[in-house]
Amino acid sequence: MNVLILGAAGGIGSSLVEKLDSLDSKLFLGYHNSKITSNHPSHQVDGSDFEATDSFVKSGLERLGSIDGVVCLAGNLILKPAHLSSEKDFSDSIGANLKTAFSVVKAVGNNLENCSVVLMSTAAASIGLANHELIASAKAGVEGLTSSASKTYARKNLRFNTVSPGLVQTPLSEKITSNKLALSASIKMHGLQRIGKPGDISEMIRFLIDPKNDWITGQNFIIDGGLSSTK
């Protein structure tokens, strides 16, 4: 497979790169601040910048020749109630999550065909979790974007799906996972009584970008250990 990954330096991104390496995939990796330790070609890109994202996709297409999958893992996580959130918090959350996803859809729609695109949402967009107003609103927008794009670009055989994790052990969630009380409370909320590992999420992404699974589009896959479906 030939795959473009934005946000490849994070926990889920690193896991996905490892899985795709085992399949001898050709990758073009995008990172924002944290550099990538990989033998694959990589490029610094701000996913919320439309021109930069378009350039990244064009460069990946030029390097790899064809693209089977595009994965957008860029995002942030600001946990605070709405009344304590600043306008900057809101702009940062929308920019890092929804605008980045929109930027990827725009670039893919301009440049690619016959390709699977995976965007990231969150289980928190489907259930009510305290202090998740910022991330839930941004990711709910990503889910709506995915549904619309899957219809708009079906004529080009571009498939769009979202993956919605529960709490996963990554650098992004470190503020929660490093707090024993918060971590214990979160574990109890997950039906399987554990938080996720990056591999739990990257395995679903790998499945969705596999060209063999090309009759899946417009779907949201909740991979959350029972967080949203059990009590």
CSV table of C-alpha atoms in Angstrom, one decimal:
chain,number,residue,atom,x,y,z
A,1,MET,CA,0.0,0.0,0.0
A,2,ASN,CA,1.0,3.6,-0.6
A,3,VAL,CA,-0.1,5.7,2.3
A,4,LEU,CA,0.1,9.4,3.4
A,5,ILE,CA,-0.1,10.0,7.1
A,6,LEU,CA,-0.5,13.4,8.7
A,7,GLY,CA,0.3,13.5,12.4
A,8,ALA,CA,2.6,10.4,12.1
A,9,ALA,CA,4.8,11.3,15.0
A,10,GLY,CA,2.1,10.7,17.7
A,11,GLY,CA,1.3,7.5,19.6
A,12,ILE,CA,-1.3,6.1,17.1
A,13,GLY,CA,0.8,7.4,14.2
A,14,SER,CA,3.9,5.5,15.3
A,15,SER,CA,1.9,2.4,15.8
A,16,LEU,CA,0.4,2.7,12.4
A,17,VAL,CA,3.8,3.2,10.7
A,18,GLU,CA,5.0,0.1,12.4
A,19,LYS,CA,2.1,-2.0,11.2
A,20,LEU,CA,2.4,-0.7,7.7
A,21,ASP,CA,6.1,-1.4,7.7
A,22,SER,CA,5.4,-5.0,8.4
A,23,LEU,CA,3.4,-5.1,5.1
A,24,ASP,CA,6.2,-3.4,3.1
A,25,SER,CA,4.1,-0.4,2.5
A,26,LYS,CA,5.4,2.8,1.0
A,27,LEU,CA,4.8,5.8,3.2
A,28,PHE,CA,5.0,9.6,3.1
A,29,LEU,CA,4.8,11.0,6.6
A,30,GLY,CA,3.7,14.4,7.8
A,31,TYR,CA,4.6,15.9,11.1
A,32,HIS,CA,3.9,19.3,12.8
A,33,ASN,CA,6.3,19.9,15.7
A,34,SER,CA,7.8,16.5,16.7
A,35,LYS,CA,10.1,15.1,14.2
A,36,ILE,CA,9.7,11.5,13.0
A,37,THR,CA,12.3,8.8,13.6
A,38,SER,CA,11.7,6.7,10.4
A,39,ASN,CA,13.4,5.8,7.2
A,40,HIS,CA,10.4,6.9,5.3
A,41,PRO,CA,10.4,10.3,3.6
A,42,SER,CA,8.7,12.9,5.8
A,43,HIS,CA,7.8,16.5,5.6
A,44,GLN,CA,6.9,19.2,8.2
A,45,VAL,CA,3.3,20.4,7.5
A,46,ASP,CA,0.7,22.4,9.3
A,47,GLY,CA,-2.4,20.4,8.6
A,48,SER,CA,-4.7,23.4,9.3
A,49,ASP,CA,-3.1,25.3,6.4
A,50,PHE,CA,-5.0,24.6,3.2
A,51,GLU,CA,-2.0,25.4,0.9
A,52,ALA,CA,0.5,23.4,3.0
A,53,THR,CA,-1.8,20.3,3.1
A,54,ASP,CA,-2.4,20.5,-0.6
A,55,SER,CA,1.3,20.7,-1.2
A,56,PHE,CA,1.9,17.7,1.1
A,57,VAL,CA,-0.6,15.6,-0.8
A,58,LYS,CA,0.8,16.6,-4.2
A,59,SER,CA,4.4,15.8,-2.9
A,60,GLY,CA,3.2,12.4,-1.7
A,61,LEU,CA,1.6,11.6,-5.0
A,62,GLU,CA,4.7,12.6,-6.9
A,63,ARG,CA,7.0,10.5,-4.6
A,64,LEU,CA,4.8,7.4,-4.4
A,65,GLY,CA,3.2,7.5,-7.8
A,66,SER,CA,-0.3,6.5,-6.5
A,67,ILE,CA,-2.0,6.7,-3.2
A,68,ASP,CA,-4.1,4.0,-1.6
A,69,GLY,CA,-4.8,5.7,1.7
A,70,VAL,CA,-4.6,9.0,3.5
A,71,VAL,CA,-4.8,9.2,7.3
A,72,CYS,CA,-5.2,12.4,9.3
A,73,LEU,CA,-4.1,11.9,12.9
A,74,ALA,CA,-3.4,15.5,13.7
A,75,GLY,CA,-5.4,17.0,16.6
A,76,ASN,CA,-5.3,18.3,20.2
A,77,LEU,CA,-7.2,17.6,23.4
A,78,ILE,CA,-8.3,20.5,25.7
A,79,LEU,CA,-10.4,19.3,28.5
A,80,LYS,CA,-12.3,22.1,30.4
A,81,PRO,CA,-16.0,23.1,30.7
A,82,ALA,CA,-17.4,25.6,28.2
A,83,HIS,CA,-17.7,28.4,30.7
A,84,LEU,CA,-13.9,28.2,31.5
A,85,SER,CA,-12.9,27.9,27.8
A,86,SER,CA,-11.4,31.0,26.2
A,87,GLU,CA,-11.9,32.0,22.6
A,88,LYS,CA,-8.4,30.9,21.9
A,89,ASP,CA,-9.1,27.4,23.4
A,90,PHE,CA,-12.1,27.2,21.0
A,91,SER,CA,-10.1,28.4,18.0
A,92,ASP,CA,-7.2,26.1,18.8
A,93,SER,CA,-9.5,23.1,19.2
A,94,ILE,CA,-11.4,23.8,16.0
A,95,GLY,CA,-8.2,24.5,14.1
A,96,ALA,CA,-6.3,21.4,15.2
A,97,ASN,CA,-9.2,19.0,14.8
A,98,LEU,CA,-11.9,20.2,12.4
A,99,LYS,CA,-10.0,22.6,10.2
A,100,THR,CA,-7.2,20.0,9.7
A,101,ALA,CA,-9.7,17.3,8.7
A,102,PHE,CA,-11.4,19.8,6.3
A,103,SER,CA,-8.0,20.7,4.9
A,104,VAL,CA,-7.2,17.0,4.2
A,105,VAL,CA,-10.6,16.5,2.5
A,106,LYS,CA,-10.1,19.5,0.3
A,107,ALA,CA,-6.6,18.4,-0.7
A,108,VAL,CA,-7.7,14.8,-1.4
A,109,GLY,CA,-10.7,16.0,-3.4
A,110,ASN,CA,-8.4,18.2,-5.5
A,111,ASN,CA,-5.6,15.7,-6.2
A,112,LEU,CA,-6.6,12.0,-5.7
A,113,GLU,CA,-9.0,9.3,-6.7
A,114,ASN,CA,-9.5,5.6,-5.9
A,115,CYS,CA,-8.3,6.1,-2.3
A,116,SER,CA,-9.4,5.5,1.3
A,117,VAL,CA,-9.3,8.5,3.7
A,118,VAL,CA,-9.5,8.0,7.5
A,119,LEU,CA,-10.2,11.0,9.8
A,120,MET,CA,-10.2,10.9,13.6
A,121,SER,CA,-13.1,11.6,15.8
A,122,THR,CA,-13.7,10.5,19.4
A,123,ALA,CA,-16.2,8.4,21.4
A,124,ALA,CA,-16.9,11.7,23.3
A,125,ALA,CA,-18.7,13.0,20.3
A,126,SER,CA,-21.3,10.2,20.7
A,127,ILE,CA,-21.9,10.4,24.5
A,128,GLY,CA,-21.9,13.1,27.1
A,129,LEU,CA,-18.7,13.3,29.0
A,130,ALA,CA,-18.0,16.2,31.5
A,131,ASN,CA,-15.5,18.9,30.4
A,132,HIS,CA,-15.4,17.5,26.8
A,133,GLU,CA,-17.3,20.4,25.1
A,134,LEU,CA,-14.3,21.6,23.0
A,135,ILE,CA,-13.2,18.3,21.6
A,136,ALA,CA,-16.7,16.9,21.3
A,137,SER,CA,-17.9,19.8,19.2
A,138,ALA,CA,-14.9,19.8,17.0
A,139,LYS,CA,-15.0,16.0,16.4
A,140,ALA,CA,-18.7,16.0,15.8
A,141,GLY,CA,-17.9,18.4,13.0
A,142,VAL,CA,-15.4,15.9,11.6
A,143,GLU,CA,-18.1,13.2,11.6
A,144,GLY,CA,-20.5,15.5,9.6
A,145,LEU,CA,-17.7,16.4,7.2
A,146,THR,CA,-17.0,12.7,6.6
A,147,SER,CA,-20.6,11.9,5.8
A,148,SER,CA,-20.9,14.7,3.3
A,149,ALA,CA,-17.5,14.1,1.7
A,150,SER,CA,-18.2,10.4,1.2
A,151,LYS,CA,-21.2,11.3,-1.0
A,152,THR,CA,-19.5,14.2,-2.8
A,153,TYR,CA,-16.4,12.3,-3.9
A,154,ALA,CA,-17.9,8.9,-4.4
A,155,ARG,CA,-17.7,9.5,-8.2
A,156,LYS,CA,-13.9,9.5,-7.8
A,157,ASN,CA,-14.0,6.4,-5.7
A,158,LEU,CA,-12.8,8.3,-2.7
A,159,ARG,CA,-14.0,6.7,0.6
A,160,PHE,CA,-14.1,8.6,3.8
A,161,ASN,CA,-14.5,7.1,7.3
A,162,THR,CA,-13.9,8.2,10.9
A,163,VAL,CA,-12.4,6.2,13.8
A,164,SER,CA,-13.5,7.2,17.2
A,165,PRO,CA,-11.4,6.1,20.1
A,166,GLY,CA,-12.1,6.0,23.8
A,167,LEU,CA,-9.2,6.9,26.1
A,168,VAL,CA,-5.9,5.7,24.6
A,169,GLN,CA,-2.4,5.7,26.1
A,170,THR,CA,-0.7,8.3,24.0
A,171,PRO,CA,1.3,11.5,24.6
A,172,LEU,CA,-1.9,13.5,23.8
A,173,SER,CA,-3.8,11.9,26.8
A,174,GLU,CA,-0.8,12.1,29.2
A,175,LYS,CA,-2.5,14.6,31.5
A,176,ILE,CA,-5.2,12.0,32.2
A,177,THR,CA,-3.2,8.8,32.1
A,178,SER,CA,-0.5,10.3,34.4
A,179,ASN,CA,-3.1,11.2,37.1
A,180,LYS,CA,-3.9,8.1,39.1
A,181,LEU,CA,-7.3,9.2,40.2
A,182,ALA,CA,-8.4,10.3,36.7
A,183,LEU,CA,-7.0,7.1,35.1
A,184,SER,CA,-8.7,4.9,37.6
A,185,ALA,CA,-12.0,6.7,37.0
A,186,SER,CA,-11.6,6.4,33.3
A,187,ILE,CA,-10.8,2.7,33.4
A,188,LYS,CA,-14.0,2.0,35.3
A,189,MET,CA,-16.0,3.8,32.6
A,190,HIS,CA,-14.7,1.4,29.9
A,191,GLY,CA,-16.5,-1.9,29.7
A,192,LEU,CA,-13.4,-3.9,29.2
A,193,GLN,CA,-11.8,-2.3,32.3
A,194,ARG,CA,-8.8,-0.9,30.5
A,195,ILE,CA,-7.9,2.0,28.4
A,196,GLY,CA,-6.8,1.6,24.8
A,197,LYS,CA,-3.4,1.0,23.3
A,198,PRO,CA,-2.3,2.7,20.2
A,199,GLY,CA,-2.4,-0.6,18.4
A,200,ASP,CA,-6.1,-1.0,19.1
A,201,ILE,CA,-6.8,2.1,17.0
A,202,SER,CA,-4.1,1.7,14.3
A,203,GLU,CA,-5.4,-1.8,13.5
A,204,MET,CA,-8.8,-0.4,12.5
A,205,ILE,CA,-7.1,2.3,10.4
A,206,ARG,CA,-5.0,-0.3,8.7
A,207,PHE,CA,-8.1,-2.3,7.8
A,208,LEU,CA,-9.9,0.8,6.4
A,209,ILE,CA,-7.1,1.8,4.1
A,210,ASP,CA,-6.5,-1.7,2.7
A,211,PRO,CA,-7.6,-1.6,-0.9
A,212,LYS,CA,-9.3,-4.9,-0.4
A,213,ASN,CA,-11.9,-3.3,1.9
A,214,ASP,CA,-13.1,-0.8,-0.7
A,215,TRP,CA,-16.9,-1.0,-0.1
A,216,ILE,CA,-16.8,1.0,3.2
A,217,THR,CA,-17.5,4.7,3.2
A,218,GLY,CA,-19.4,7.3,5.3
A,219,GLN,CA,-19.0,5.3,8.5
A,220,ASN,CA,-17.9,6.1,12.0
A,221,PHE,CA,-16.1,3.2,13.8
A,222,ILE,CA,-16.2,3.5,17.6
A,223,ILE,CA,-13.2,1.7,19.1
A,224,ASP,CA,-13.5,2.4,22.8
A,225,GLY,CA,-13.5,-0.7,24.9
A,226,GLY,CA,-17.2,-0.3,25.6
A,227,LEU,CA,-17.0,3.3,26.9
A,228,SER,CA,-20.0,4.5,24.8
A,229,SER,CA,-22.0,1.3,24.8
A,230,THR,CA,-21.9,-0.2,28.4
A,231,LYS,CA,-22.7,1.0,31.8
